[in-house]
Short mmCIF file of C-alpha atoms in Angstrom, two decimals:
data_model
loop_
_atom_site.label_atom_id
_atom_site.label_comp_id
_atom_site.label_asym_id
_atom_site.label_seq_id
_atom_site.Cartn_x
_atom_site.Cartn_y
_atom_site.Cartn_z
CA MET I 1 -40.45 65.90 6.37
CA LEU I 2 -42.99 65.91 9.18
CA LYS I 3 -44.35 69.43 9.00
CA TYR I 4 -47.75 68.85 10.60
CA GLU I 5 -47.99 68.61 14.38
CA VAL I 6 -50.49 68.43 17.22
CA ARG I 7 -50.05 68.12 21.00
CA PHE I 8 -52.62 66.89 23.46
CA HIS I 9 -52.96 65.61 27.01
CA ILE I 10 -54.74 62.39 27.95
CA ALA I 11 -54.79 61.16 31.56
CA GLY I 12 -51.32 62.39 32.51
CA LEU I 13 -49.67 61.67 29.17
CA ASN I 14 -48.51 64.54 26.98
CA PHE I 15 -48.62 63.41 23.37
CA GLN I 16 -47.00 64.97 20.35
CA VAL I 17 -48.08 63.58 16.98
CA LYS I 18 -46.21 64.63 13.84
CA SER I 19 -47.02 63.60 10.30
CA ASN I 20 -46.14 64.22 6.69
CA LYS I 21 -49.88 64.44 5.96
CA ALA I 22 -52.21 67.16 7.17
CA GLU I 23 -55.39 65.02 7.31
CA PRO I 24 -54.72 62.95 10.44
CA ILE I 25 -53.40 66.01 12.31
CA ASN I 26 -56.45 68.08 11.37
CA TRP I 27 -58.70 65.19 12.38
CA LEU I 28 -57.01 65.08 15.81
CA LYS I 29 -57.23 68.87 16.25
CA GLU I 30 -60.95 68.74 15.63
CA ARG I 31 -61.80 65.54 17.46
CA TYR I 32 -59.47 66.11 20.45
CA ALA I 33 -60.21 69.88 20.74
CA MET I 34 -60.75 69.68 24.50
CA TYR I 35 -57.45 67.81 24.97
CA LEU I 36 -55.08 70.15 23.07
CA VAL I 37 -52.13 71.58 25.05
CA ASN I 38 -48.72 73.15 24.43
CA SER I 39 -46.86 71.13 27.10
CA GLU I 40 -43.51 69.44 26.59
CA PRO I 41 -44.34 65.96 25.24
CA ASP I 42 -43.40 62.71 27.01
CA THR I 43 -44.88 60.55 24.27
CA LYS I 44 -43.85 61.33 20.70
CA VAL I 45 -45.51 59.71 17.71
CA LYS I 46 -44.10 60.15 14.21
CA LEU I 47 -46.55 59.12 11.56
CA TYR I 48 -45.22 58.49 8.08
CA TYR I 49 -47.55 57.88 5.16
CA TYR I 50 -45.77 55.91 2.42
CA THR I 51 -46.76 53.71 -0.45
CA ASP I 52 -44.45 50.98 0.86
CA ASN I 53 -43.34 50.10 4.37
CA PRO I 54 -39.58 50.79 4.54
CA CYS I 55 -38.97 48.54 7.62
CA LEU I 56 -36.17 50.71 8.95
CA SER I 57 -35.38 49.13 12.29
CA ARG I 58 -35.74 46.05 14.44
CA ASP I 59 -37.54 47.89 17.22
CA ARG I 60 -40.91 46.97 15.84
CA VAL I 61 -43.24 46.61 18.83
CA PHE I 62 -46.19 45.21 16.98
CA THR I 63 -47.26 44.47 13.49
CA LYS I 64 -50.73 44.01 12.15
CA PRO I 65 -52.62 46.17 11.44
CA TYR I 66 -49.96 48.81 12.09
CA ASN I 67 -46.24 48.91 11.51
CA ILE I 68 -45.07 50.57 14.70
CA TYR I 69 -41.47 50.93 15.82
CA GLY I 70 -40.26 52.41 19.03
CA LYS I 71 -39.40 52.09 22.66
CA ILE I 72 -41.54 52.37 25.74
CA GLY I 73 -40.00 53.94 28.83
CA LYS I 74 -40.29 57.10 30.92
CA LYS I 75 -40.35 58.89 27.61
CA CYS I 76 -41.81 57.08 24.64
CA GLU I 77 -41.12 57.50 20.97
CA PHE I 78 -42.95 55.69 18.22
CA LYS I 79 -42.46 55.72 14.48
CA ILE I 80 -45.38 54.50 12.47
CA TYR I 81 -45.27 53.65 8.80
CA THR I 82 -48.48 53.17 6.98
CA LYS I 83 -49.85 53.05 3.50
CA LYS I 84 -51.92 56.00 2.36
CA GLY I 85 -55.43 56.03 3.77
CA TYR I 86 -54.91 52.81 5.69
CA LEU I 87 -54.38 54.08 9.20
CA GLY I 88 -57.22 54.90 11.60
CA ILE I 89 -55.43 57.45 13.76
CA GLY I 90 -58.12 57.33 16.47
CA SER I 91 -57.86 53.55 16.87
CA LEU I 92 -54.08 53.76 16.82
CA LEU I 93 -53.93 56.32 19.62
CA ARG I 94 -56.40 54.33 21.69
CA LEU I 95 -54.19 51.29 21.24
CA LEU I 96 -50.97 53.14 22.17
CA SER I 97 -52.66 54.80 25.15
CA SER I 98 -53.99 51.49 26.43
CA VAL I 99 -50.49 50.01 26.42
CA LEU I 100 -49.00 53.04 28.17
CA PHE I 101 -51.72 53.08 30.85
CA ILE I 102 -51.20 49.36 31.49
CA ARG I 103 -47.55 50.13 32.22
CA LYS I 104 -48.67 52.82 34.68
CA GLY I 105 -50.64 50.30 36.72
CA GLY I 106 -53.97 50.99 35.07
CA PHE I 107 -55.86 50.48 31.83
CA LEU I 108 -58.62 51.78 29.63
CA LEU I 109 -61.95 50.59 30.99
CA HIS I 110 -65.15 50.42 28.95
CA SER I 111 -67.16 52.63 31.24
CA CYS I 112 -69.08 55.84 31.67
CA GLY I 113 -67.27 58.05 34.19
CA ILE I 114 -69.10 60.58 36.36
CA ILE I 115 -67.65 62.88 39.02
CA ILE I 116 -70.05 63.09 41.96
CA ASP I 117 -69.00 65.08 45.00
CA GLY I 118 -65.36 65.25 43.87
CA SER I 119 -64.71 61.59 43.12
CA VAL I 120 -65.31 59.33 40.14
CA HIS I 121 -67.91 56.60 39.85
CA LEU I 122 -67.32 54.32 36.88
CA LEU I 123 -70.42 52.73 35.37
CA ALA I 124 -69.00 49.83 33.41
CA GLY I 125 -70.31 47.20 31.08
CA PRO I 126 -70.07 45.84 27.56
CA SER I 127 -71.84 47.39 24.57
CA GLY I 128 -75.57 47.55 25.24
CA ALA I 129 -75.22 47.55 29.05
CA GLY I 130 -76.40 51.16 29.22
CA LYS I 131 -73.26 53.35 29.38
CA THR I 132 -74.46 55.83 26.76
CA THR I 133 -77.99 55.73 28.21
CA VAL I 134 -76.76 56.81 31.64
CA ALA I 135 -74.33 59.36 30.11
CA ARG I 136 -77.36 61.08 28.53
CA LEU I 137 -78.90 61.43 32.00
CA VAL I 138 -75.98 63.48 33.36
CA ASN I 139 -77.05 67.04 34.18
CA ASN I 140 -74.98 70.14 34.99
CA GLU I 141 -74.64 69.09 38.60
CA TYR I 142 -72.10 66.41 37.62
CA VAL I 143 -68.99 66.15 35.42
CA LEU I 144 -69.08 63.54 32.65
CA LEU I 145 -65.65 62.03 31.85
CA SER I 146 -66.76 59.72 29.05
CA ASP I 147 -69.71 57.68 27.90
CA GLU I 148 -67.48 54.86 26.63
CA THR I 149 -63.82 54.68 27.71
CA VAL I 150 -62.19 56.00 30.89
CA ALA I 151 -58.49 55.79 31.76
CA VAL I 152 -57.83 54.23 35.17
CA ILE I 153 -54.39 55.20 36.48
CA LYS I 154 -52.54 54.26 39.64
CA LYS I 155 -50.55 57.07 41.22
CA ASP I 156 -49.03 57.23 44.72
CA ARG I 157 -50.87 54.02 45.70
CA ARG I 158 -54.26 55.51 44.82
CA TYR I 159 -56.46 55.05 41.77
CA TYR I 160 -57.61 57.91 39.58
CA ALA I 161 -59.99 57.96 36.62
CA TRP I 162 -59.56 60.34 33.72
CA ALA I 163 -61.55 61.50 30.73
CA THR I 164 -60.41 60.23 27.33
CA PRO I 165 -61.20 61.29 23.78
CA PHE I 166 -62.12 57.67 22.97
CA PHE I 167 -65.81 58.31 23.28
CA GLY I 168 -68.82 56.49 21.95
CA ASP I 169 -72.07 57.61 20.36
CA PHE I 170 -72.72 60.36 22.89
CA ASN I 171 -70.07 62.89 21.97
CA LYS I 172 -70.45 65.27 24.90
CA ILE I 173 -67.59 65.23 27.39
CA THR I 174 -67.92 67.89 30.09
CA SER I 175 -64.17 68.48 30.54
CA ASN I 176 -60.74 66.90 30.22
CA THR I 177 -60.21 66.13 33.86
CA GLY I 178 -59.74 63.32 36.36
CA ALA I 179 -60.30 62.59 40.04
CA ILE I 180 -59.90 59.86 42.65
CA LEU I 181 -61.76 56.67 41.76
CA LYS I 182 -64.48 56.00 44.34
CA ASN I 183 -66.05 52.81 43.00
CA ILE I 184 -66.87 50.71 39.95
CA LEU I 185 -70.50 49.93 39.22
CA LEU I 186 -71.27 47.08 36.81
CA LEU I 187 -74.45 48.04 34.99
CA LYS I 188 -77.48 45.80 34.75
CA GLN I 189 -80.69 47.21 33.29
CA SER I 190 -83.72 46.43 35.45
CA ASP I 191 -87.17 47.70 36.52
CA HIS I 192 -85.88 48.92 39.87
CA PHE I 193 -82.78 50.27 41.62
CA ALA I 194 -80.65 47.87 43.65
CA HIS I 195 -76.99 47.20 44.28
CA LYS I 196 -74.80 44.50 45.78
CA ARG I 197 -71.11 44.44 46.61
CA LEU I 198 -69.11 42.03 44.46
CA SER I 199 -66.47 39.71 45.86
CA ALA I 200 -62.90 40.46 44.80
CA TYR I 201 -63.06 37.44 42.48
CA SER I 202 -66.28 38.58 40.75
CA ALA I 203 -64.95 42.13 40.59
CA MET I 204 -61.70 41.03 38.95
CA THR I 205 -63.60 38.89 36.43
CA ARG I 206 -65.93 41.75 35.52
CA ILE I 207 -63.08 44.28 35.36
CA LEU I 208 -61.09 42.03 33.02
CA GLN I 209 -64.15 41.61 30.81
CA ASN I 210 -64.38 45.38 30.44
CA ILE I 211 -60.75 46.33 29.89
CA PHE I 212 -59.91 47.56 26.42
CA LEU I 213 -57.77 44.75 25.04
CA SER I 214 -56.17 44.64 21.68
CA LYS I 215 -55.53 41.32 20.01
CA THR I 216 -52.11 42.45 18.82
CA ASP I 217 -48.80 40.91 19.67
CA LEU I 218 -48.03 44.03 21.71
CA THR I 219 -50.52 42.84 24.31
CA ASP I 220 -48.82 39.42 24.32
CA LYS I 221 -45.34 40.78 24.71
CA TYR I 222 -45.75 43.50 27.33
CA GLY I 223 -49.25 43.47 28.57
CA MET I 224 -51.25 40.47 29.64
CA ASN I 225 -49.44 39.64 32.89
CA LYS I 226 -49.39 43.29 33.81
CA ILE I 227 -53.10 43.62 33.03
CA MET I 228 -53.81 40.68 35.35
CA ASP I 229 -51.73 42.29 38.13
CA ASN I 230 -53.44 45.65 37.66
CA ALA I 231 -56.96 44.14 37.69
CA PHE I 232 -56.05 41.93 40.67
CA GLU I 233 -54.93 44.91 42.73
CA LEU I 234 -57.77 47.19 41.65
CA ALA I 235 -60.40 44.55 42.50
CA GLN I 236 -59.07 44.40 46.04
CA LYS I 237 -58.59 48.12 46.62
CA VAL I 238 -61.60 49.75 44.95
CA PRO I 239 -65.16 48.66 45.89
CA CYS I 240 -67.08 47.11 42.99
CA TYR I 241 -70.85 46.72 42.90
CA GLU I 242 -73.43 45.34 40.53
CA LEU I 243 -75.94 48.12 39.97
CA GLU I 244 -79.44 47.29 38.79
CA PHE I 245 -80.90 50.49 37.39
CA LEU I 246 -83.80 52.15 35.66
CA PRO I 247 -82.84 54.58 32.88
CA ASP I 248 -83.92 57.79 34.62
CA ASN I 249 -82.09 60.53 36.49
CA ARG I 250 -82.82 59.09 39.95
CA ILE I 251 -79.69 56.99 39.30
CA TRP I 252 -77.36 59.80 40.46
CA LYS I 253 -79.11 60.33 43.79
CA TYR I 254 -79.18 56.55 44.24
CA ILE I 255 -75.41 56.38 43.74
CA GLU I 256 -74.81 59.46 45.90
CA LYS I 257 -77.11 58.55 48.80
CA LYS I 258 -77.15 54.75 48.82
CA ILE I 259 -73.89 53.43 47.37
CA SER I 260 -71.43 56.17 48.32
CA LEU I 261 -72.60 56.18 51.91
CA GLY I 262 -72.57 52.38 52.08
CA VAL I 263 -76.34 52.09 52.79
CA MET N 1 -49.86 11.00 30.48
CA GLU N 2 -48.55 14.14 32.29
CA ILE N 3 -50.06 17.51 31.59
CA TYR N 4 -48.77 20.99 32.30
CA ARG N 5 -50.04 24.54 32.14
CA LYS N 6 -48.64 26.49 29.20
CA LYS N 7 -45.97 28.93 30.35
CA ASP N 8 -47.35 31.91 28.45
CA ILE N 9 -50.82 31.66 30.00
CA PRO N 10 -51.28 34.23 32.78
CA TRP N 11 -53.45 33.27 35.75
CA ARG N 12 -54.19 34.55 39.23
CA ILE N 13 -55.85 33.05 42.28
CA ILE N 14 -58.28 35.19 44.22
CA ASP N 15 -60.66 33.93 46.96
CA ASN N 16 -59.48 30.32 46.22
CA GLN N 17 -60.78 30.63 42.65
CA ALA N 18 -58.71 31.23 39.54
CA LEU N 19 -58.90 33.48 36.53
CA VAL N 20 -57.02 32.23 33.51
CA VAL N 21 -56.56 34.26 30.33
CA ASN N 22 -55.55 33.10 26.90
CA PRO N 23 -53.62 36.10 25.51
CA LYS N 24 -53.99 34.88 21.95
CA THR N 25 -57.79 35.09 22.08
CA SER N 26 -58.18 37.49 25.06
CA LEU N 27 -60.76 35.02 26.45
CA ILE N 28 -61.10 34.86 30.23
CA TYR N 29 -61.71 31.52 31.95
CA PRO N 30 -63.08 31.75 35.51
CA LEU N 31 -62.36 28.54 37.49
CA ASN N 32 -64.29 27.60 40.64
CA VAL N 33 -62.62 26.21 43.76
CA THR N 34 -62.37 22.60 42.48
CA ALA N 35 -61.36 23.60 38.96
CA CYS N 36 -58.77 25.93 40.46
CA GLN N 37 -57.35 23.04 42.49
CA ILE N 38 -57.08 20.84 39.39
CA TRP N 39 -55.49 23.73 37.50
CA GLN N 40 -52.80 24.06 40.17
CA LEU N 41 -52.12 20.30 40.02
CA LEU N 42 -51.33 20.47 36.28
CA ASP N 43 -47.61 20.80 36.93
CA GLY N 44 -46.24 18.39 34.31
CA VAL N 45 -45.38 15.86 37.02
CA LYS N 46 -48.74 14.30 37.91
CA ASN N 47 -50.85 12.32 35.47
CA ILE N 48 -54.64 12.46 35.18
CA LYS N 49 -55.15 9.42 37.42
CA GLU N 50 -53.03 10.93 40.19
CA ILE N 51 -54.85 14.25 39.93
CA ALA N 52 -58.24 12.50 40.10
CA GLU N 53 -57.03 10.57 43.16
CA ILE N 54 -56.12 13.82 44.97
CA ILE N 55 -59.53 15.34 44.16
CA TYR N 56 -61.28 12.08 45.19
CA ASN N 57 -59.65 12.24 48.62
CA GLU N 58 -61.16 15.67 49.22
CA PHE N 59 -64.71 15.27 47.94
CA GLU N 60 -67.59 12.95 48.70
CA ALA N 61 -68.34 11.45 45.32
CA ASP N 62 -67.68 8.12 43.64
CA LYS N 63 -64.31 7.58 42.03
CA GLU N 64 -65.65 7.03 38.51
CA THR N 65 -67.62 10.28 38.48
CA ILE N 66 -64.61 12.24 39.70
CA GLN N 67 -62.28 10.64 37.14
CA SER N 68 -64.73 11.41 34.37
CA ASP N 69 -65.22 15.03 35.57
CA VAL N 70 -61.46 15.61 35.80
CA LEU N 71 -60.94 14.14 32.34
CA ASN N 72 -63.73 16.25 30.92
CA PHE N 73 -62.35 19.44 32.51
CA ILE N 74 -58.82 18.74 31.26
CA SER N 75 -60.20 18.15 27.78
CA GLN N 76 -61.90 21.58 27.92
CA LEU N 77 -58.61 23.19 29.00
CA LYS N 78 -56.87 21.51 26.05
CA ASP N 79 -59.53 22.80 23.63
CA ALA N 80 -59.05 26.30 25.07
CA GLY N 81 -55.31 26.08 24.34
CA LEU N 82 -54.33 26.48 27.98
CA ILE N 83 -52.42 23.21 28.60
CA GLU N 84 -49.99 20.84 26.90
CA LYS N 85 -49.53 17.11 27.19
CA ILE N 86 -46.08 15.62 27.61
#
């Protein structure tokens, strides 16, 4: 009996998570507070905590470390069986979301997302590149989507970037929103500000290096070719730059005045 | 000995260079113009000598160096789990 439930919205997906245990649902209600909605779900997740995995069907979409069964389509339904205390619900939802975004022509990108003048600038890079550092420099003039993971979605032949609850150390998202993706800036800490446009090849390489990838067989089965297609198209349609930066708040004016205007 | 690219390895060519990904490890292998050309020649029909001959006809370098470079590159692809030998 799944008597505990929560609904939330992430980057165009309306999730419903039900469970026979209160703890994961309460964790989601607290952690995803800004993302809670009452909308009709298009992605249903049923989370069963058992001592043993009953292996009820053959629709298992991937195995370790989760036992997940279900089908992915316009509407998605997943059944997840896990031993008590084993499942990290946050990691699981990040994994499911990443697969669903890949199917929508996008992905989860390790990046700090900022809305400047109505469109999103993604400041991307691996751990230590400076995503959280620049997120801390965001003032009230701008909207912060995430300091760690932004959802990139393709819709009507345009790219959008959305906030996600998959944040890093700096737990301060301004709002659950999204906007048109203006550019991707690959961070490089320096003693001055400078930028250079990357070739489509360099851009695709750097985008691939910063996509959230899971080493599960789900990625093998449905994802890797699609990820390559998505990165290939994005690298050719959205301008990518390498941004050398100093960790101070002049970065926003630099992006606004120099990069956005193509100076 | 003929060599071919594994079927489950996704790759794309962009600006005459290639990006190859091993889905099992999620490692990305960027290939420059020459490496990309060799990669495309690994079709399971040509052997290493024939591939080296094609590359030799396009570049100004001695035959031995090119053969050794091609062999070395193919060995790296094998270690990365991206190709198979027939």
